[in-house]
PDB file of C-alpha atoms and ligand atoms in Angstrom:
ATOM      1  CA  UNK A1108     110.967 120.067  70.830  1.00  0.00           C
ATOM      2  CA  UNK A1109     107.023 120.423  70.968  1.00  0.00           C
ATOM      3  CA  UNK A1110     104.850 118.073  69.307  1.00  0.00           C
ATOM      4  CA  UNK A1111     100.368 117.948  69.305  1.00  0.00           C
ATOM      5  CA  UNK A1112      98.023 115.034  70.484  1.00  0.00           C
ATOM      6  CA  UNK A1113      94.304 114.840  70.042  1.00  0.00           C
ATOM      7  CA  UNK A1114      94.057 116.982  73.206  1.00  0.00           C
ATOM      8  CA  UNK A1115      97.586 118.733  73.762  1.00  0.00           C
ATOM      9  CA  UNK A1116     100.449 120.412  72.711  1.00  0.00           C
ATOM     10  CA  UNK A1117     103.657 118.609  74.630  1.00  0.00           C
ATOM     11  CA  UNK A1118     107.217 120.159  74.841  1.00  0.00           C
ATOM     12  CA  UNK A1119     109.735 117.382  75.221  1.00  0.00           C
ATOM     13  CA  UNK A1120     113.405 118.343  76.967  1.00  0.00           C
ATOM     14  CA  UNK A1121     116.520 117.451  74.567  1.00  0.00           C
ATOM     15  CA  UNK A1122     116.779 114.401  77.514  1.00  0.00           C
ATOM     16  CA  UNK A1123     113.593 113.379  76.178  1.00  0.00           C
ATOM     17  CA  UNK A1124     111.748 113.971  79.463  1.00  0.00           C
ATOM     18  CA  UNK A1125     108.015 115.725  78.925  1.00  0.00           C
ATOM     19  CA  UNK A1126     108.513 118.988  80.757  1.00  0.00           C
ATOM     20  CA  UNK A1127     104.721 120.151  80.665  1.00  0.00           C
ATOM     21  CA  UNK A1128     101.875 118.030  80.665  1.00  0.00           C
ATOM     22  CA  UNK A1129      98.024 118.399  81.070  1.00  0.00           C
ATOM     23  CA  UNK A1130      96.406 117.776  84.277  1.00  0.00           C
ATOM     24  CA  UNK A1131      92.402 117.354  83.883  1.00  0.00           C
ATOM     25  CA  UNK A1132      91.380 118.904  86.461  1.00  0.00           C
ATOM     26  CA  UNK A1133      88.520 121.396  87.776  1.00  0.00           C
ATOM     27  CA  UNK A1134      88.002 124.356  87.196  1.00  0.00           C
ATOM     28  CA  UNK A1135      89.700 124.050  83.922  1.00  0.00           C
ATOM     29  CA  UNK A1136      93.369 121.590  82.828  1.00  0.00           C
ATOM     30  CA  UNK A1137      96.037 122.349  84.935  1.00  0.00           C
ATOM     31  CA  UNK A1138      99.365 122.419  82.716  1.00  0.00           C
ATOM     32  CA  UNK A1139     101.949 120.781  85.034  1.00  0.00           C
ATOM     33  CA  UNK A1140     105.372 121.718  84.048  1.00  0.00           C
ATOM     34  CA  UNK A1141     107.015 118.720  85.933  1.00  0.00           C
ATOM     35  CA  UNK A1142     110.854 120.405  86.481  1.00  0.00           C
ATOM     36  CA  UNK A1143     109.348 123.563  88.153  1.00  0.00           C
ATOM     37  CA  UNK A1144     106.551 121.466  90.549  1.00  0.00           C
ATOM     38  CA  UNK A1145     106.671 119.881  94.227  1.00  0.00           C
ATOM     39  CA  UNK A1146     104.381 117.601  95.659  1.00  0.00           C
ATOM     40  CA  UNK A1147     103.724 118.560  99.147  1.00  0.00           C
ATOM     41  CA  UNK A1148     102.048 116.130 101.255  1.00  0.00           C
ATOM     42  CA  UNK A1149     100.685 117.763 104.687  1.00  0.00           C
ATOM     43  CA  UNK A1150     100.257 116.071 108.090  1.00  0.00           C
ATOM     44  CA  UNK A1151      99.811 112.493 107.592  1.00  0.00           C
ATOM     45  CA  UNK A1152     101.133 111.774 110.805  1.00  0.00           C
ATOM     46  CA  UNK A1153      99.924 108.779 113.229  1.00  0.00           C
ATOM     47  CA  UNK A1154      98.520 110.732 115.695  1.00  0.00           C
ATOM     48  CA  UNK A1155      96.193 112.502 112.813  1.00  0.00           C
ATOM     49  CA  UNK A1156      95.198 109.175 110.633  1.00  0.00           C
ATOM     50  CA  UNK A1157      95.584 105.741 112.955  1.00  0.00           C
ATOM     51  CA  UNK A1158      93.250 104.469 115.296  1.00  0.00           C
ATOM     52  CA  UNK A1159      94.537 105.385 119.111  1.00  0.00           C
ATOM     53  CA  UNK A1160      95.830 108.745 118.437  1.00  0.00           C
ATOM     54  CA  UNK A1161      95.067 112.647 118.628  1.00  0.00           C
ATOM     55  CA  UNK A1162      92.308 112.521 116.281  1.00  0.00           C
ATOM     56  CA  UNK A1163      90.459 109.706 117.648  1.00  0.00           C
ATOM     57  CA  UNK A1164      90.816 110.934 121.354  1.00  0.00           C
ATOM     58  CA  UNK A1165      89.110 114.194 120.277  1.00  0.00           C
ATOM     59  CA  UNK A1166      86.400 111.760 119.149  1.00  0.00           C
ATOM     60  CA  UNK A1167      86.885 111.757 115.360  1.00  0.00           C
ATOM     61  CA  UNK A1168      86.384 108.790 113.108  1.00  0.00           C
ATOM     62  CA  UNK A1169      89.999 108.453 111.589  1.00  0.00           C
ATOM     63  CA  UNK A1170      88.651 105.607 109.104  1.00  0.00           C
ATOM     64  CA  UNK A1171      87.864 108.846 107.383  1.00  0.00           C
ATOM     65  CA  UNK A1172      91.595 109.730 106.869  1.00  0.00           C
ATOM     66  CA  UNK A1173      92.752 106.360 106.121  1.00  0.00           C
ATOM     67  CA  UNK A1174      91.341 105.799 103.042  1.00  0.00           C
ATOM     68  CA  UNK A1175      93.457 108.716 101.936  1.00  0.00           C
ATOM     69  CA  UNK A1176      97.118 106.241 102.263  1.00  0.00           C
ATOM     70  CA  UNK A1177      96.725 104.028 100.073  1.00  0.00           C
ATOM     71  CA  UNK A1178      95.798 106.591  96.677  1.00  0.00           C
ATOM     72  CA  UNK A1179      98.472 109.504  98.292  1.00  0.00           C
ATOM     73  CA  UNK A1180     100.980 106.315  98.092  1.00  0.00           C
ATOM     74  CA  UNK A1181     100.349 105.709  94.512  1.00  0.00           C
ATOM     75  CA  UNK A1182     100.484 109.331  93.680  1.00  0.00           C
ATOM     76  CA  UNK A1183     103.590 109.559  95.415  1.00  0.00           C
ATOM     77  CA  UNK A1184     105.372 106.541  94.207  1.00  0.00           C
ATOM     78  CA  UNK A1185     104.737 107.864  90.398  1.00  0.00           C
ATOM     79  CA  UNK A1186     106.056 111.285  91.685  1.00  0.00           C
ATOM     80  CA  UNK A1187     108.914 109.814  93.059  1.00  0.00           C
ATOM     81  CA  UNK A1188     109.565 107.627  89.918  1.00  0.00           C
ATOM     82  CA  UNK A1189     109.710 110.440  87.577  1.00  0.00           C
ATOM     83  CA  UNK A1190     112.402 112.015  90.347  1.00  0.00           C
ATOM     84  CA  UNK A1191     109.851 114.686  90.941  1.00  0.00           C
ATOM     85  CA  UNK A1192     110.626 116.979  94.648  1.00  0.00           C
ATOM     86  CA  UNK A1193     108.780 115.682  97.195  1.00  0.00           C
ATOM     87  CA  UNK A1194     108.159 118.053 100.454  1.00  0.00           C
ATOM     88  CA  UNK A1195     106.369 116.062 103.745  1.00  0.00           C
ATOM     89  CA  UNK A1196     104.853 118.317 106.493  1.00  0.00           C
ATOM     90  CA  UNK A1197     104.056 117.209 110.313  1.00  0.00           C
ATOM     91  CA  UNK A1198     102.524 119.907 112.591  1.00  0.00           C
ATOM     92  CA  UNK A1199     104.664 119.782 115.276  1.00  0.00           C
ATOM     93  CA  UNK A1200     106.145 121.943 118.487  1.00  0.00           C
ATOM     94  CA  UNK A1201     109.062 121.731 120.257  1.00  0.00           C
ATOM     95  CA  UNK A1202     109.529 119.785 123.469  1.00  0.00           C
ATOM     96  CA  UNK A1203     109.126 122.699 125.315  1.00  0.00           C
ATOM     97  CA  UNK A1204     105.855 124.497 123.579  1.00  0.00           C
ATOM     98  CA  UNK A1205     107.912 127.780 122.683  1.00  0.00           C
ATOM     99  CA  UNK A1206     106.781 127.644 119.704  1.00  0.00           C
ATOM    100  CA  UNK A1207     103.135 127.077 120.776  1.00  0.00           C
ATOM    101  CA  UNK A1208     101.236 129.734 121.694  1.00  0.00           C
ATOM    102  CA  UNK A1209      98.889 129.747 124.046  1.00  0.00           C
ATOM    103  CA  UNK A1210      96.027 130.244 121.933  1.00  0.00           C
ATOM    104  CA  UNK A1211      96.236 127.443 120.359  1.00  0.00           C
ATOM    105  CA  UNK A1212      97.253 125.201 123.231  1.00  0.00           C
ATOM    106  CA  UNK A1213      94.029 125.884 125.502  1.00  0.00           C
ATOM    107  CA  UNK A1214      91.331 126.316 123.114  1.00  0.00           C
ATOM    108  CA  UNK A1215      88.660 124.216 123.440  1.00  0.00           C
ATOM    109  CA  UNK A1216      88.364 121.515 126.024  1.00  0.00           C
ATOM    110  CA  UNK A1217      89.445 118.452 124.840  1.00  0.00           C
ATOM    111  CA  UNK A1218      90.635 115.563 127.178  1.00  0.00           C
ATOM    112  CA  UNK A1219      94.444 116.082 126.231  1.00  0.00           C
ATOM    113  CA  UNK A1220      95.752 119.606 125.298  1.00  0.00           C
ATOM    114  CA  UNK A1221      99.595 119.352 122.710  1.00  0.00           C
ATOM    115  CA  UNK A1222     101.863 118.288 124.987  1.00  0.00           C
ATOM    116  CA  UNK A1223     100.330 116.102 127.194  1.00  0.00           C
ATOM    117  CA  UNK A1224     101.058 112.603 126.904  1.00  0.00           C
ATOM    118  CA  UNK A1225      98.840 110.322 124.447  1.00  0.00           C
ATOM    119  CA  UNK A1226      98.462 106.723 123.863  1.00  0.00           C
ATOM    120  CA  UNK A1227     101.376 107.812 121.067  1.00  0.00           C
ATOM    121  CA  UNK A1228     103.687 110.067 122.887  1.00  0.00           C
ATOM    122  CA  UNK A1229     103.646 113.826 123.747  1.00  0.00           C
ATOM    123  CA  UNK A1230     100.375 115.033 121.486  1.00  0.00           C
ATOM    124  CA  UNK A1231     101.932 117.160 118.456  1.00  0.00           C
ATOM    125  CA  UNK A1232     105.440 117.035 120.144  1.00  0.00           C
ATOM    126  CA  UNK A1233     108.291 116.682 117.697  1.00  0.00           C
ATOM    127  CA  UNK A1234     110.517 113.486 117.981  1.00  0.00           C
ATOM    128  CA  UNK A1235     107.256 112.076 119.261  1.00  0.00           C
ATOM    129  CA  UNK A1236     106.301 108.299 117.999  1.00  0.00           C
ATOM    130  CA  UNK A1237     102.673 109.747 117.288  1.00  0.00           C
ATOM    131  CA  UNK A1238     104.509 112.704 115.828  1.00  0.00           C
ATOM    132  CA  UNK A1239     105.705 110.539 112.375  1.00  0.00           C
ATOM    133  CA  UNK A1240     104.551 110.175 109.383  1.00  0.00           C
ATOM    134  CA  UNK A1241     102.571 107.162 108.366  1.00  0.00           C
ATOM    135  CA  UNK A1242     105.370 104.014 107.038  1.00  0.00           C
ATOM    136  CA  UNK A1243     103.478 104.034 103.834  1.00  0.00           C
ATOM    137  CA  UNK A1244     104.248 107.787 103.270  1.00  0.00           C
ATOM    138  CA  UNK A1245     107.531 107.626 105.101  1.00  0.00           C
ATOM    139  CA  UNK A1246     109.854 110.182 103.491  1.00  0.00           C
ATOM    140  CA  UNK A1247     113.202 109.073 101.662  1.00  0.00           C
ATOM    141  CA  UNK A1248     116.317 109.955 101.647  1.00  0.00           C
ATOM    142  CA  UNK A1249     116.772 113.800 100.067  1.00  0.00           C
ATOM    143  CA  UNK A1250     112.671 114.346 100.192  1.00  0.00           C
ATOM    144  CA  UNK A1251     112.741 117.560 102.296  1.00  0.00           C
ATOM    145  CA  UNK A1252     110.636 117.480 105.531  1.00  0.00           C
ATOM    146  CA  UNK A1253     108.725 120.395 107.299  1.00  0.00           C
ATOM    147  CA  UNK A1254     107.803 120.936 110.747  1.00  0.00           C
ATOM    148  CA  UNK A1255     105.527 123.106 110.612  1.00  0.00           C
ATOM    149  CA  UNK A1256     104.116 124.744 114.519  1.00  0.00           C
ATOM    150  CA  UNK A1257     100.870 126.392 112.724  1.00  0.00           C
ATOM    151  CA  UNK A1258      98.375 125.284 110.770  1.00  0.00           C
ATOM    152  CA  UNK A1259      99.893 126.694 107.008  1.00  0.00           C
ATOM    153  CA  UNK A1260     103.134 125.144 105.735  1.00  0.00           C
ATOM    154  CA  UNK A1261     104.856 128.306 105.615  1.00  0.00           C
ATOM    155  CA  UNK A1262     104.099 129.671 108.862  1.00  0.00           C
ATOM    156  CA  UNK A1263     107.196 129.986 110.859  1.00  0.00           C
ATOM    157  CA  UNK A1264     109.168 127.213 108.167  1.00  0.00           C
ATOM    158  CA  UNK A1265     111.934 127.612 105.741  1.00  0.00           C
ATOM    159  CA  UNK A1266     109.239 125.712 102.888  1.00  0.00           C
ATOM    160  CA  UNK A1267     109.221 128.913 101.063  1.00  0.00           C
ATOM    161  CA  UNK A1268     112.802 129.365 100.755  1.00  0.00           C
ATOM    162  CA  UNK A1269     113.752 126.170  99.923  1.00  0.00           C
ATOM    163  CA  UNK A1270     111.220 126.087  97.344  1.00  0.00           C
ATOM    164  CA  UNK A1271     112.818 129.017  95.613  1.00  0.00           C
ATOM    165  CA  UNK A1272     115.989 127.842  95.728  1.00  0.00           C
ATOM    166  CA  UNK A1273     115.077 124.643  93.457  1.00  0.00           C
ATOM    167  CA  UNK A1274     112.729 126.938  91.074  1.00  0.00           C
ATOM    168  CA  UNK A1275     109.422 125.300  92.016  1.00  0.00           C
ATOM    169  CA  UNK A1276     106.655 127.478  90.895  1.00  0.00           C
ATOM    170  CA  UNK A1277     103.770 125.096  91.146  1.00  0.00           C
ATOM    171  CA  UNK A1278     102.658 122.984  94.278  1.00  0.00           C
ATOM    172  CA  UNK A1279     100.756 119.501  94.069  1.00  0.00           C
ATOM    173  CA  UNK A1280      99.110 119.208  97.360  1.00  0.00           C
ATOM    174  CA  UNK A1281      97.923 116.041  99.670  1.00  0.00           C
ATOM    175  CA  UNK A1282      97.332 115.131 102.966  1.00  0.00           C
ATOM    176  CA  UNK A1283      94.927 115.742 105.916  1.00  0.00           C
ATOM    177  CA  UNK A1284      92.642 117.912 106.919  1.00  0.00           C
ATOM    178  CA  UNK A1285      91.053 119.154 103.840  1.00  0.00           C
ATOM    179  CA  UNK A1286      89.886 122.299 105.159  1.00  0.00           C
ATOM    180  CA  UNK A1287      92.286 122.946 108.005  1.00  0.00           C
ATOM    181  CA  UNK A1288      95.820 122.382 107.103  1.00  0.00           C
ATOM    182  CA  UNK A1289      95.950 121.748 103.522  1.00  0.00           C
ATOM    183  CA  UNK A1290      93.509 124.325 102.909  1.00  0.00           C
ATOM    184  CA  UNK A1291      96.128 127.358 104.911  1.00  0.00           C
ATOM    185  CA  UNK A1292      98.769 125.655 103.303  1.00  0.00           C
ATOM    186  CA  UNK A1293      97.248 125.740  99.848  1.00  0.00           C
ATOM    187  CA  UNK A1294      95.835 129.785 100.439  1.00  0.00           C
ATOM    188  CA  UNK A1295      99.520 130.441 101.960  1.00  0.00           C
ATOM    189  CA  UNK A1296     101.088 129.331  98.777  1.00  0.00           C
ATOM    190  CA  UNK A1297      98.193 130.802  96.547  1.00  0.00           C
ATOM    191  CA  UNK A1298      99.857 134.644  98.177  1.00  0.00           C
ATOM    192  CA  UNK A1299     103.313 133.615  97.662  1.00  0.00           C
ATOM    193  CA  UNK A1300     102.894 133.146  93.842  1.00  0.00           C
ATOM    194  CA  UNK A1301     102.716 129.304  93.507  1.00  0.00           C
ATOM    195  CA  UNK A1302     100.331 127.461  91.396  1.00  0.00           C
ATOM    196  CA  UNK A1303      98.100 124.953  93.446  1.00  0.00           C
ATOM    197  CA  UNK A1304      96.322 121.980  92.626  1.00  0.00           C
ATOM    198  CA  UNK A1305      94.694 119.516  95.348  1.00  0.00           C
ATOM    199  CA  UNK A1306      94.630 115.919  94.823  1.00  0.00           C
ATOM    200  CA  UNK A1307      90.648 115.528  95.457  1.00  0.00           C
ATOM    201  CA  UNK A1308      91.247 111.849  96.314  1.00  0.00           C
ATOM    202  CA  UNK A1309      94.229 112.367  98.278  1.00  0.00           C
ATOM    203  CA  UNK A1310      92.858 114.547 101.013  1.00  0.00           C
ATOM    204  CA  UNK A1311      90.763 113.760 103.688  1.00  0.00           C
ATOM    205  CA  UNK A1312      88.720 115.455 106.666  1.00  0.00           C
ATOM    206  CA  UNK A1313      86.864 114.208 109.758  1.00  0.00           C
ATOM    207  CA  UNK A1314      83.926 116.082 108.302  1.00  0.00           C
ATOM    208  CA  UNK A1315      83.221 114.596 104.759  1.00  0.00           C
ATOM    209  CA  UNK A1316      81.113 118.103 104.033  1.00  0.00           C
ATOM    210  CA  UNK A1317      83.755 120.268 104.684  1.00  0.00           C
ATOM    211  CA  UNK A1318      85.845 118.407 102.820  1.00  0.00           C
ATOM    212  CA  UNK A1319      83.032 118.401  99.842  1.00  0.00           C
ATOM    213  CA  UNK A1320      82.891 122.866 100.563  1.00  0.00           C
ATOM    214  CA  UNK A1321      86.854 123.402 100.733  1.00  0.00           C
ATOM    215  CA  UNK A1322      87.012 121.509  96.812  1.00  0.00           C
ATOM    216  CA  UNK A1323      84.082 123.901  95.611  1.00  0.00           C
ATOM    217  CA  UNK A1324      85.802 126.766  97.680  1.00  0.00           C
ATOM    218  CA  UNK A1325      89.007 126.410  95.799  1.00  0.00           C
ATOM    219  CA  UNK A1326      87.864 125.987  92.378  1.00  0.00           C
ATOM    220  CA  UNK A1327      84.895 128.616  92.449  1.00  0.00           C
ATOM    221  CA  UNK A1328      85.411 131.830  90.623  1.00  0.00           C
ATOM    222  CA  UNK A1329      87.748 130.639  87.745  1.00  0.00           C
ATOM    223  CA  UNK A1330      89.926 128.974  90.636  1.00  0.00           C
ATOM    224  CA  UNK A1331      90.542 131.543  93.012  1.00  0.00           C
ATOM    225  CA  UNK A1332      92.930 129.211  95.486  1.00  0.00           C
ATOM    226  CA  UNK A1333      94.064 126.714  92.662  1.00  0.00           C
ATOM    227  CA  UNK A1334      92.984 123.355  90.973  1.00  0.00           C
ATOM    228  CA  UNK A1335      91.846 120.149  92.090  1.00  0.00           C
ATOM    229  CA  UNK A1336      92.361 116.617  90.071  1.00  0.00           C
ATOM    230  CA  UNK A1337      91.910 113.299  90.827  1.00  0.00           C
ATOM    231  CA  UNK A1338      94.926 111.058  91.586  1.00  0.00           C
ATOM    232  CA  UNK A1339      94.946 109.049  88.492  1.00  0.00           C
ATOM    233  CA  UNK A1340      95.520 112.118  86.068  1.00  0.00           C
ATOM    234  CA  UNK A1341      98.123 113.032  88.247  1.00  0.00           C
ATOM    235  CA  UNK A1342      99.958 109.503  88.244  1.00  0.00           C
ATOM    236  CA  UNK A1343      99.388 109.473  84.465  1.00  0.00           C
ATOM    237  CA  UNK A1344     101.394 112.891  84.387  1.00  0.00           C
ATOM    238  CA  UNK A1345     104.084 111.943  86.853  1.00  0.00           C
ATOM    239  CA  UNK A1346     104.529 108.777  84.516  1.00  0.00           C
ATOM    240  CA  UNK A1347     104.548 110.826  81.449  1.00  0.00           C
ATOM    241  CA  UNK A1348     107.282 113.098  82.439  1.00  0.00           C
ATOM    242  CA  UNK A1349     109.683 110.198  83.912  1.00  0.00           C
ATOM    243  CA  UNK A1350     112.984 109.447  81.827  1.00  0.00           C
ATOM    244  CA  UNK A1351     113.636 105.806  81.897  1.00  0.00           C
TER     245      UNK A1351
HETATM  246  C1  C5J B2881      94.455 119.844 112.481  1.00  0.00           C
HETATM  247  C2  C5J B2881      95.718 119.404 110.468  1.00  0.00           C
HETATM  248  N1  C5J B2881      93.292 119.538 111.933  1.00  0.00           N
HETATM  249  N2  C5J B2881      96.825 118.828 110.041  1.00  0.00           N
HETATM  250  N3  C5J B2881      95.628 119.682 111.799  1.00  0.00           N
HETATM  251  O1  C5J B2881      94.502 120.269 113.607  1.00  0.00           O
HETATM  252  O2  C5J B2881      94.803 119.634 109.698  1.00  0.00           O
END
């Protein structure tokens, strides 16, 4: 069935559940067709976003990344509600850094390298207490979980697999940092055919102005890496398509 509002048309399943629905969103309305999306919600782990962890002992403000909990836990409460997939990502290697190369374990020079022992565990070490997601995010039970040794959420993972096995076509990203991991994530799944939007609210970086370039960067030229919307008029569509 398919009937028109003031501002869209809306195709209703025989259940009665709304199966697409209009995002506002930049650079133009993102129609969300709720059956066929995930919302995939990268990295907030402890060690990234609470005070005492990997993020603040390379000397990054992580007051930054905490404003991003609360709004990604409404957004994913209303997902949730409508009984919408939910995929959680940690960046993690195994206990014995096979999966790390060394590339990425000695660049730089910061005071503890992944794998050396934190204030929270092992730094980016699976099983690790600094390693888990924030409670408020926590996953539930049959919310699929990544861990994810690179940067991109479908480096090295299954995500893209299991993904096509449940017929999503169209990701709803979160999660932290802006322009590092949710930004390879979001350009991964932009190559493998998925529709992206980025909740603009429910992302954060330690660098507020990349943050500010990595929106602009994805919606410039007609959206060349996806969409971005503010959490509210995705709540409002996760609440539209939920069957009481
Ligand atoms: C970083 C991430 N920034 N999750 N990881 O190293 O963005």
């Amino acid at each position: 069935m398919q009937y028109q509002t003031a501002n869209e048309t809306i195709n209703i399943n025989d259940d009665m559940s709304m199966v697409m629905v209009r995002i506002a969103a930049q650079p133009f309305a993102f129609a969300l067709e709720f059956r066929k999306a995930a919302l995939v919600i990268i990295d907030m782990q402890r060690d990234f976003v609470e005070p005492g962890g990997f993020g603040e002992t390379l000397g990054n403000d992580v007051s930054l990344l905490q404003c991003v909990v609360p709004v990604a836990r409404d957004v994913l409460l209303a997902w949730r509600g409508a009984g919408g997939l939910v995929v959680h990502t940690r960046e993690s290697h195994l206990p014995d850094l096979s999966d790390c190369p060394p590339a990425k374990r000695l660049r730089g020079n910061p005071t503890l390298r992944i794998g050396d022992s934190g204030p929270m565990g092992r730094i980016l070490v699976r099983g690790e207490a600094g390693n888990q997601i924030v409670p408020e995010l926590a996953p539930v039970a049959g919310e699929i979980v990544i861990d994810k040794p690179g940067k991109g959420a479908f480096h090295g993972t299954e995500l893209h697999r299991l993904l096509a096995e449940r017929g999503i076509t169209q990701l709803v990203f979160m999660g932290v940092t802006t322009e590092v991991c949710v930004q390879t994530s979001m350009r991964e799944a932009n190559d493998r055919g998925y529709d992206c939007l980025l909740v603009e609210d429910g992302t954060g970086s330690y660098f507020p102005e990349f943050k500010a370039a990595t929106l602009a960067m994805i919606t410039a030229q007609g959206g060349i890496v996806g969409w971005t919307a503010m959490a509210g008029a995705v709540i409002d569509a996760a609440d539209r398509c939920r069957v009481d």
